[in-house]
mmCIF file of C-alpha atoms in Angstrom:
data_model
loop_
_atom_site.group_PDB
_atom_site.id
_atom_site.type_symbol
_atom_site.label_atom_id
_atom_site.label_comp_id
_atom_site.label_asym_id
_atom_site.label_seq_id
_atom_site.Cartn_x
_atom_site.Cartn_y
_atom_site.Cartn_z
ATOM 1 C CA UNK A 1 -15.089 -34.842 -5.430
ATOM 2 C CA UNK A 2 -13.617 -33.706 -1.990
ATOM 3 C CA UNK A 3 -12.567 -30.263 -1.651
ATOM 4 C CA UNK A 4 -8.795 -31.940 -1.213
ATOM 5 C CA UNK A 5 -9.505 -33.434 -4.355
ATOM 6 C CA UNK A 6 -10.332 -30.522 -6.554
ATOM 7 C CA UNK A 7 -7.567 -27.932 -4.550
ATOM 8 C CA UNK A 8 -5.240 -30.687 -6.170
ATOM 9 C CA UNK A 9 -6.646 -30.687 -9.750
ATOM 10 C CA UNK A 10 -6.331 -26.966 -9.242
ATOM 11 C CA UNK A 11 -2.843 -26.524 -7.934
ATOM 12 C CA UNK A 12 -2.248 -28.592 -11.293
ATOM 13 C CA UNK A 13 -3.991 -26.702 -13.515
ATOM 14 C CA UNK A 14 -2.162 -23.531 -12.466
ATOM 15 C CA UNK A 15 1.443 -25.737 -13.181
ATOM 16 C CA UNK A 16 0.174 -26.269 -16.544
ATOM 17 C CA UNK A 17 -0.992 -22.606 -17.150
ATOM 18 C CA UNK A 18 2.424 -21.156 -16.147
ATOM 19 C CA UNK A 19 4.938 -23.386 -18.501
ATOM 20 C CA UNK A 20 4.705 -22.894 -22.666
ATOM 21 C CA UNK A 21 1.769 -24.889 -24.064
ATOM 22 C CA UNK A 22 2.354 -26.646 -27.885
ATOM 23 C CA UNK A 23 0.726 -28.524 -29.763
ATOM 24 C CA UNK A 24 3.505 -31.581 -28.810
ATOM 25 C CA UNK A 25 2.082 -30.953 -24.957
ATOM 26 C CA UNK A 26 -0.603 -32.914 -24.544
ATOM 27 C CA UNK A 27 0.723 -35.522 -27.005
ATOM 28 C CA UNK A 28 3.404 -36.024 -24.350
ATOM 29 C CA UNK A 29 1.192 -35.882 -21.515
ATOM 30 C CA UNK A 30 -0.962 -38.431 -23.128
ATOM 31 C CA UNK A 31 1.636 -40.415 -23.872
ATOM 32 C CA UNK A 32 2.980 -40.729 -19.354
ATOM 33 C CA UNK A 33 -0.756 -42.052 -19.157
ATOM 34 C CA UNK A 34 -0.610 -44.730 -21.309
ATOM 35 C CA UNK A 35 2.637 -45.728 -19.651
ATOM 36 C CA UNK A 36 1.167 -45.467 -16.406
ATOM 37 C CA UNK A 37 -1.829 -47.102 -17.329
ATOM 38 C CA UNK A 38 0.374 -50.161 -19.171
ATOM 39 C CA UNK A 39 2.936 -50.097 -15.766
ATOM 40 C CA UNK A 40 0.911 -51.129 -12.760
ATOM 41 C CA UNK A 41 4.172 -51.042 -10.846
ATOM 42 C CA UNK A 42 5.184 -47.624 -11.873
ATOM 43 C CA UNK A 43 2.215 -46.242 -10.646
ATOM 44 C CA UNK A 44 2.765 -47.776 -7.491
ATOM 45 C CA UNK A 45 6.033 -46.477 -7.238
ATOM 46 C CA UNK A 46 5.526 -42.906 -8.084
ATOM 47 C CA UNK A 47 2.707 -42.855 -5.177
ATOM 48 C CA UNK A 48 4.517 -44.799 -2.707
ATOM 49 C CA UNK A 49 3.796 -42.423 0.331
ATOM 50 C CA UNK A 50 6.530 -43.822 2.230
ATOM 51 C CA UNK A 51 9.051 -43.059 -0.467
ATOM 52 C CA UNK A 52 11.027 -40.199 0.546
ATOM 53 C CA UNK A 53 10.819 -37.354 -2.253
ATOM 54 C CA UNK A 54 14.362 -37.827 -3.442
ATOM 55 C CA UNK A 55 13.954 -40.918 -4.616
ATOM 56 C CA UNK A 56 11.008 -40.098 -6.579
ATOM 57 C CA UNK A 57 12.699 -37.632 -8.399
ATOM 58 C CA UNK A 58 15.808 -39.914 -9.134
ATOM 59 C CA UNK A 59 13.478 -42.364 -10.374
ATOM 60 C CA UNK A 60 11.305 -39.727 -12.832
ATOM 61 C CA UNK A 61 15.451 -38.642 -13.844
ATOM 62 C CA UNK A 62 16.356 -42.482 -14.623
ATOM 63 C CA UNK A 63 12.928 -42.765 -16.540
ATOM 64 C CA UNK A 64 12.454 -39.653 -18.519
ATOM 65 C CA UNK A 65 15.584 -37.305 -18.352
ATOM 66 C CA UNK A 66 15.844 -35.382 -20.986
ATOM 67 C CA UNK A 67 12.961 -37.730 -23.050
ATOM 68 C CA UNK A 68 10.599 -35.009 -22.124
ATOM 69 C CA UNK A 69 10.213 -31.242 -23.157
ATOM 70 C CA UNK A 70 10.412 -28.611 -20.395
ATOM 71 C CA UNK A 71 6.865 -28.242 -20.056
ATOM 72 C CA UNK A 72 6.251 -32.119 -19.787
ATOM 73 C CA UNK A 73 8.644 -32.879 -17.279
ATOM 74 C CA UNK A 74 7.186 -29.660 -14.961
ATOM 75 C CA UNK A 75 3.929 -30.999 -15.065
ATOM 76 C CA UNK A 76 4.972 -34.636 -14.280
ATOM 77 C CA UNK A 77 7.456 -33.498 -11.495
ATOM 78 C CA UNK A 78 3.833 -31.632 -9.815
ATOM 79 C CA UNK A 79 2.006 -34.374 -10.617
ATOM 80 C CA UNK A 80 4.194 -36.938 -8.720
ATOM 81 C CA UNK A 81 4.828 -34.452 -5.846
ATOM 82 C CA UNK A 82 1.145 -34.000 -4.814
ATOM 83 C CA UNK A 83 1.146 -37.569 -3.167
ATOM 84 C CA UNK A 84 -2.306 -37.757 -4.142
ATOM 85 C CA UNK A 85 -2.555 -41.615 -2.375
ATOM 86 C CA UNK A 86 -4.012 -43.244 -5.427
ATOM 87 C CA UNK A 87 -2.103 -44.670 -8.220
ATOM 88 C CA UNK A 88 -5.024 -44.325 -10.435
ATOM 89 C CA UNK A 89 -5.408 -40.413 -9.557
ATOM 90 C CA UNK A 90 -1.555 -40.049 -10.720
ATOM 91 C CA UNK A 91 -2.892 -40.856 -13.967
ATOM 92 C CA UNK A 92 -5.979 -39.116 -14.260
ATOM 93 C CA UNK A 93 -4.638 -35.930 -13.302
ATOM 94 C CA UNK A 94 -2.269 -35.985 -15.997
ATOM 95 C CA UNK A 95 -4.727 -36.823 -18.205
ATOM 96 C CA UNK A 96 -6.937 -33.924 -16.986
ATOM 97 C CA UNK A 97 -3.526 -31.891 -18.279
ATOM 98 C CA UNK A 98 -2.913 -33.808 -21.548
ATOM 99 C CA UNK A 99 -6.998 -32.280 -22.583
ATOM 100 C CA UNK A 100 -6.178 -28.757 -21.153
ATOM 101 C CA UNK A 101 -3.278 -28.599 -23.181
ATOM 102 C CA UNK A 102 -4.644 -29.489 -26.323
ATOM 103 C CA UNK A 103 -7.210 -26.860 -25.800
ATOM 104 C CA UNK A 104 -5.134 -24.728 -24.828
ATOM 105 C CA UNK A 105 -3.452 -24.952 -27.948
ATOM 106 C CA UNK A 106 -6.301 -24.272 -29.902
ATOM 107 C CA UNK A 107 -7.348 -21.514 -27.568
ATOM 108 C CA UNK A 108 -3.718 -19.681 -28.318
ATOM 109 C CA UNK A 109 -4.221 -20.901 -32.409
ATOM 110 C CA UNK A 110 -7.733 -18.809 -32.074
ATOM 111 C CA UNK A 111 -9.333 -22.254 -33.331
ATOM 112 C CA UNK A 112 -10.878 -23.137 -29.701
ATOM 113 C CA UNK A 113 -14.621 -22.344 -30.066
ATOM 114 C CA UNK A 114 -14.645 -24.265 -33.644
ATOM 115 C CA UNK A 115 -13.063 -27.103 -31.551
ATOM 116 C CA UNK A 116 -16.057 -26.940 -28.842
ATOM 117 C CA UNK A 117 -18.364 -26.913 -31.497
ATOM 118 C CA UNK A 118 -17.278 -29.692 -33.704
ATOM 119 C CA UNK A 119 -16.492 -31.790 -30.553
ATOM 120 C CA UNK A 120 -20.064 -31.354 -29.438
ATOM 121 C CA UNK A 121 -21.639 -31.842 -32.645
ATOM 122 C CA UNK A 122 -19.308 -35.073 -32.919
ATOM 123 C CA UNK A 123 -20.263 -36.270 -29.897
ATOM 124 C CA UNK A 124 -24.398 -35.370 -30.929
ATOM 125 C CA UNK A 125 -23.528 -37.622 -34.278
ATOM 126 C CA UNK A 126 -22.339 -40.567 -32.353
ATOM 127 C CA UNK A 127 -25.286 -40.327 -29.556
ATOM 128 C CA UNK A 128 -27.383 -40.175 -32.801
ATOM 129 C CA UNK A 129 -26.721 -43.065 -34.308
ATOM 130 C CA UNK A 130 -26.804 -46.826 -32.406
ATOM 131 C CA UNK A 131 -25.023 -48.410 -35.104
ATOM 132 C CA UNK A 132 -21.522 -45.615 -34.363
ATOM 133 C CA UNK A 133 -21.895 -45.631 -31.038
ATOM 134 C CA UNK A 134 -21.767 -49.243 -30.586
ATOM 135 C CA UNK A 135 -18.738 -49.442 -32.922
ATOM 136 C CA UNK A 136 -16.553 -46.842 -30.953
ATOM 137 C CA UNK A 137 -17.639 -48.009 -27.921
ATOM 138 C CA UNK A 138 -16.751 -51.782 -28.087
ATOM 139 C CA UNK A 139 -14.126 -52.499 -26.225
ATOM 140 C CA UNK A 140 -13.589 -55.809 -27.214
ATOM 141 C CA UNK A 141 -12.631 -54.245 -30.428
ATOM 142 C CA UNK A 142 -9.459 -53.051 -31.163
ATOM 143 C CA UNK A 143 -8.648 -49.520 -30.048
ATOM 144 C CA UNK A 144 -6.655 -48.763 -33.080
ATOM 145 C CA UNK A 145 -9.593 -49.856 -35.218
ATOM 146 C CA UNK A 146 -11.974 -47.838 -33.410
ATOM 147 C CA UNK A 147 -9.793 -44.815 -33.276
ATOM 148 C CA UNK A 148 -9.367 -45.097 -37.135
ATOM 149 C CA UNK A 149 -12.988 -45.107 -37.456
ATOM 150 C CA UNK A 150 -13.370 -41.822 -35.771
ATOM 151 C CA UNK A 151 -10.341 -40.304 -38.200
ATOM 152 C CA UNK A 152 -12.049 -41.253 -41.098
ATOM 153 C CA UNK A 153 -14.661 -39.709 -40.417
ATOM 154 C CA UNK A 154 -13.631 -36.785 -39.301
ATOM 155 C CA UNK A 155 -10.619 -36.300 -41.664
ATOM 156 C CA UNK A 156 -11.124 -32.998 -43.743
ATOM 157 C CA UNK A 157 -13.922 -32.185 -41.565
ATOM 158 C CA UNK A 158 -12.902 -31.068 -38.235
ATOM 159 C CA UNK A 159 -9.548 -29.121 -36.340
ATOM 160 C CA UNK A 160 -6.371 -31.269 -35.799
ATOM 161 C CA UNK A 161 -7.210 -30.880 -32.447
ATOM 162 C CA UNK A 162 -10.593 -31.819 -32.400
ATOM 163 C CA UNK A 163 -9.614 -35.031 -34.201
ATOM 164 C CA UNK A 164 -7.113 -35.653 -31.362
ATOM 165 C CA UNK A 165 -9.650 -35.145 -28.400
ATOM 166 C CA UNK A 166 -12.029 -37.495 -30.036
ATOM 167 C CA UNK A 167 -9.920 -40.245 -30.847
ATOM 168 C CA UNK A 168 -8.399 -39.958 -27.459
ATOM 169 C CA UNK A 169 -12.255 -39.682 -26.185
ATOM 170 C CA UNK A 170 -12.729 -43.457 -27.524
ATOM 171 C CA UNK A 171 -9.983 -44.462 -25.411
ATOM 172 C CA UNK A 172 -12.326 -43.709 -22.320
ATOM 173 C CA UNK A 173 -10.179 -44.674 -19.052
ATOM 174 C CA UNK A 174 -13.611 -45.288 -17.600
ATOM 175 C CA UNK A 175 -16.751 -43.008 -18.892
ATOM 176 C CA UNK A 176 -18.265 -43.821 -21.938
ATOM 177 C CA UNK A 177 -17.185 -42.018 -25.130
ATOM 178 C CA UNK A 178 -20.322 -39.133 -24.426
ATOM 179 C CA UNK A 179 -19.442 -37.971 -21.059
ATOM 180 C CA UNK A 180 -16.047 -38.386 -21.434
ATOM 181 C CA UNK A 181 -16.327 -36.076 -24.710
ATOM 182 C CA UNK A 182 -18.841 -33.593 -22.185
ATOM 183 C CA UNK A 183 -16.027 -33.314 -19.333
ATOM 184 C CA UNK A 184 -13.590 -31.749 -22.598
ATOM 185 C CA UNK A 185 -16.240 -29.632 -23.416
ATOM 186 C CA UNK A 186 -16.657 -28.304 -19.826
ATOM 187 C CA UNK A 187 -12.809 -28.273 -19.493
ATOM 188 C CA UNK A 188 -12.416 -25.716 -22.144
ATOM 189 C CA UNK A 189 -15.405 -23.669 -21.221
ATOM 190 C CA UNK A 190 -13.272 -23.575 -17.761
ATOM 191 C CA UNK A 191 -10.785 -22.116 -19.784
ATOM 192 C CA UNK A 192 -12.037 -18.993 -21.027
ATOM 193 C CA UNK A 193 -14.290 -18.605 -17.378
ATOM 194 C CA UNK A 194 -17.322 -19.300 -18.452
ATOM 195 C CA UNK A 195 -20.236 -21.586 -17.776
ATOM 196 C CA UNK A 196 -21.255 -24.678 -19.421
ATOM 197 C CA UNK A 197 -25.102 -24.779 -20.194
ATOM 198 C CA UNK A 198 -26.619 -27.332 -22.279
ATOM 199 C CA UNK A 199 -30.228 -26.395 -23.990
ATOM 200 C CA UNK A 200 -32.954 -28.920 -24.798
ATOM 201 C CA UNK A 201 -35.466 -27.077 -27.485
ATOM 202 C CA UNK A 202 -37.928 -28.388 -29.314
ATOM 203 C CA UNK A 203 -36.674 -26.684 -32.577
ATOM 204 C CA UNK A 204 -33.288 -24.326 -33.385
ATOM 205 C CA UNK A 205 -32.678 -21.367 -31.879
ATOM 206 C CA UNK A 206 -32.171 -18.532 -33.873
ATOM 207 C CA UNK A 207 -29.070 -16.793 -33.414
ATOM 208 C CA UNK A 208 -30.991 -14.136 -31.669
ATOM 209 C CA UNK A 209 -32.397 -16.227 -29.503
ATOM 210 C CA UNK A 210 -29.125 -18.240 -29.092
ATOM 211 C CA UNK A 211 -27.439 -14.613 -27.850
ATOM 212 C CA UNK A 212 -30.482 -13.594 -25.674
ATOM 213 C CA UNK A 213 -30.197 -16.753 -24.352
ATOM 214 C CA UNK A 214 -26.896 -16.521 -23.577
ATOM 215 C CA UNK A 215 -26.919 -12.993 -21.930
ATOM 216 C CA UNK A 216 -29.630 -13.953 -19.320
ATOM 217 C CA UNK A 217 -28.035 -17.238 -17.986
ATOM 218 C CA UNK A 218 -25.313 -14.938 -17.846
ATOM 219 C CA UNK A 219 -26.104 -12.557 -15.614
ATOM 220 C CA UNK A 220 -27.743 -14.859 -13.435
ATOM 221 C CA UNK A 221 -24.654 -16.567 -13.214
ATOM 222 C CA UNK A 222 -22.371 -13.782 -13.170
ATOM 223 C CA UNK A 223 -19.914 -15.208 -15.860
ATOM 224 C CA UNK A 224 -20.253 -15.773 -19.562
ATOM 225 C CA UNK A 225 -21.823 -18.982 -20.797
ATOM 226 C CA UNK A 226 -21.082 -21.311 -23.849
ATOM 227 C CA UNK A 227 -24.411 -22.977 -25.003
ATOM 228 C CA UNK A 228 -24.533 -26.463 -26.645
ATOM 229 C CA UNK A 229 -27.970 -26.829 -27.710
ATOM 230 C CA UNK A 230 -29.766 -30.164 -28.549
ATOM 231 C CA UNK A 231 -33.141 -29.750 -30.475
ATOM 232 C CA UNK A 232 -35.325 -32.598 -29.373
ATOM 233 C CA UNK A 233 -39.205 -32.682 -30.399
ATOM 234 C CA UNK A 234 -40.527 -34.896 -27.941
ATOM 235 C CA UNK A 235 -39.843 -31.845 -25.769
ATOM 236 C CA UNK A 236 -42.991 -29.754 -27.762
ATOM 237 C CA UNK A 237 -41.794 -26.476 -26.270
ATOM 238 C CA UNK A 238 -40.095 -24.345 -24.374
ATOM 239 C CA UNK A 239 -36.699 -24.703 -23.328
ATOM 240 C CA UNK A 240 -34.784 -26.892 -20.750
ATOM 241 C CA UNK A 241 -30.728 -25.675 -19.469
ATOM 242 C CA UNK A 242 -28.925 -27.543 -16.903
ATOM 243 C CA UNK A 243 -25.781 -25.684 -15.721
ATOM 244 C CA UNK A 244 -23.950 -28.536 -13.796
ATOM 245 C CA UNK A 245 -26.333 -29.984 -11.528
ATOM 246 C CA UNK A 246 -28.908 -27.818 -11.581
ATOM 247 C CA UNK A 247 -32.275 -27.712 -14.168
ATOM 248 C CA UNK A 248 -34.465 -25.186 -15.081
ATOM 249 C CA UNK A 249 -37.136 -27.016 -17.170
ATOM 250 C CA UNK A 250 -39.718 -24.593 -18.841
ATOM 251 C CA UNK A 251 -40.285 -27.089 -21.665
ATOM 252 C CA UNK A 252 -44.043 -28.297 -22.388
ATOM 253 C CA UNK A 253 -43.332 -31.637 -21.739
ATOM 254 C CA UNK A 254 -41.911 -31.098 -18.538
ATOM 255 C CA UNK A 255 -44.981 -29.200 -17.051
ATOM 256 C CA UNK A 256 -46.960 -31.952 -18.449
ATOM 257 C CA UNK A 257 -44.712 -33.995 -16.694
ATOM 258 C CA UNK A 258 -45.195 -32.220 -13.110
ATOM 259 C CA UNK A 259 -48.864 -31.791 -13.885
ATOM 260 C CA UNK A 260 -49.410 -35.394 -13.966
ATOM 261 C CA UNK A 261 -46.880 -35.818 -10.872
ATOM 262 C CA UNK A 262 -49.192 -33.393 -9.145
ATOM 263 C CA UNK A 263 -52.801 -35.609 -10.078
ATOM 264 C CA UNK A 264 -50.953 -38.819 -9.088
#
């Protein structure tokens, strides 16, 4: 992602931190992406760079007027003014709003690191099992059916909001259901500043280890961290974090790994 790029996402973020987040938010946001996504030639009129700003707003008036809540219709009016080039970018930036809202939502219900943790455990489930995966990722299925499939079984079970994300996950504009359910997770670790690690062990950490954990990656990366830890025993030992794109692998396997690298 150009610096551009992410200045852009930014700027947009900071519009969507300054109007009143609830829970209807992202449900609207969500809901100008689908419309963009079914309206090829909205999209290409909202990012006509030779339309003159004026008319872009009388066309977002004619659309939406008053269809929209405050907070929707700031967001969309930023959105469209960035001039961003791409029709498709229109779309994914509002989407990037429609998730930040939602967990936003949970962050200002308190409910926000029970979200993160049955997303991730969600998305651990599907990854788990070939049979689920394969079901919510067929996309020759109905999208309905497989977003059904994902509220029954998490109905009773999980937040309102992590219900939402992961049904909305499924809908994947192009990443499969797993990394599309990792970029919420590092959105809302964004949120509250911290760092995203995820932890390969070869058995559960304690919750003394999980904290001492926690406390060194974060002071060698000056911010707090939120760990989602996978236990994996082909691993033997150790521990393996990647932060981004960066790994520190101190797992037995992996200095088996190097050792054989090493003796060719």
């Amino acid at each position: 992602m150009s610096s551009i790029q992410q200045e852009r996402l930014s700027e947009l973020d900071r519009v969507l931190d300054s109007v009143q987040v609830t829970p209807d938010l992202s449900e609207e946001l969500f809901a100008l992406v689908d419309l963009l996504d079914r309206q090829p030639a909205l999209r290409r009129a909202l990012t006509d760079p030779g339309a003159e700003p004026e008319a872009r707003e009388s066309l977002l008036q004619a659309l939406f007027g008053s269809r929209l809540s405050e907070a929707a219709r700031t967001v969309l009016h930023a959105a469209v003014g960035q001039r961003s080039g791409s029709p498709s970018a229109l779309a994914a930036s509002l989407e990037r709003q429609g998730i930040r809202a939602a967990l936003s939502s949970a962050q200002l219900a308190g409910t926000l690191d029970a979200v993160e943790d049955e997303l991730f455990r969600f998305e651990r489930l599907v990854a788990a099992d070939p049979a689920l995966r394969a079901a919510i990722s067929d996309r020759s299925a109905p999208l309905d059916a497989r977003q059904q499939l994902v509220d029954d079984l998490l109905r009773g079970r999980a937040d309102a909001v992590t219900t939402f994300l992961a049904k909305r996950a499924v809908a994947a504009r192009s990443n499969s259901f797993e990394l599309t359910v990792g970029s919420y997770l590092t959105l809302a670790a964004a949120l509250r500043q911290r760092a995203l690690a995820h932890v390969l062990v070869a058995r559960p950490l304690t919750q003394e280890q999980h904290d001492r954990l926690a406390s060194i990656l974060g002071r060698q990366l000056g911010r707090d961290v939120s760990l989602q830890v996978v236990v994996d025993p082909e691993v033997i030992g150790g521990v393996q974090v990647t932060v981004g794109d960066e790994i520190i692998d101190g797992t037995v396997a992996g200095r088996l790994h190097d050792a054989h690298q090493q003796l060719g």
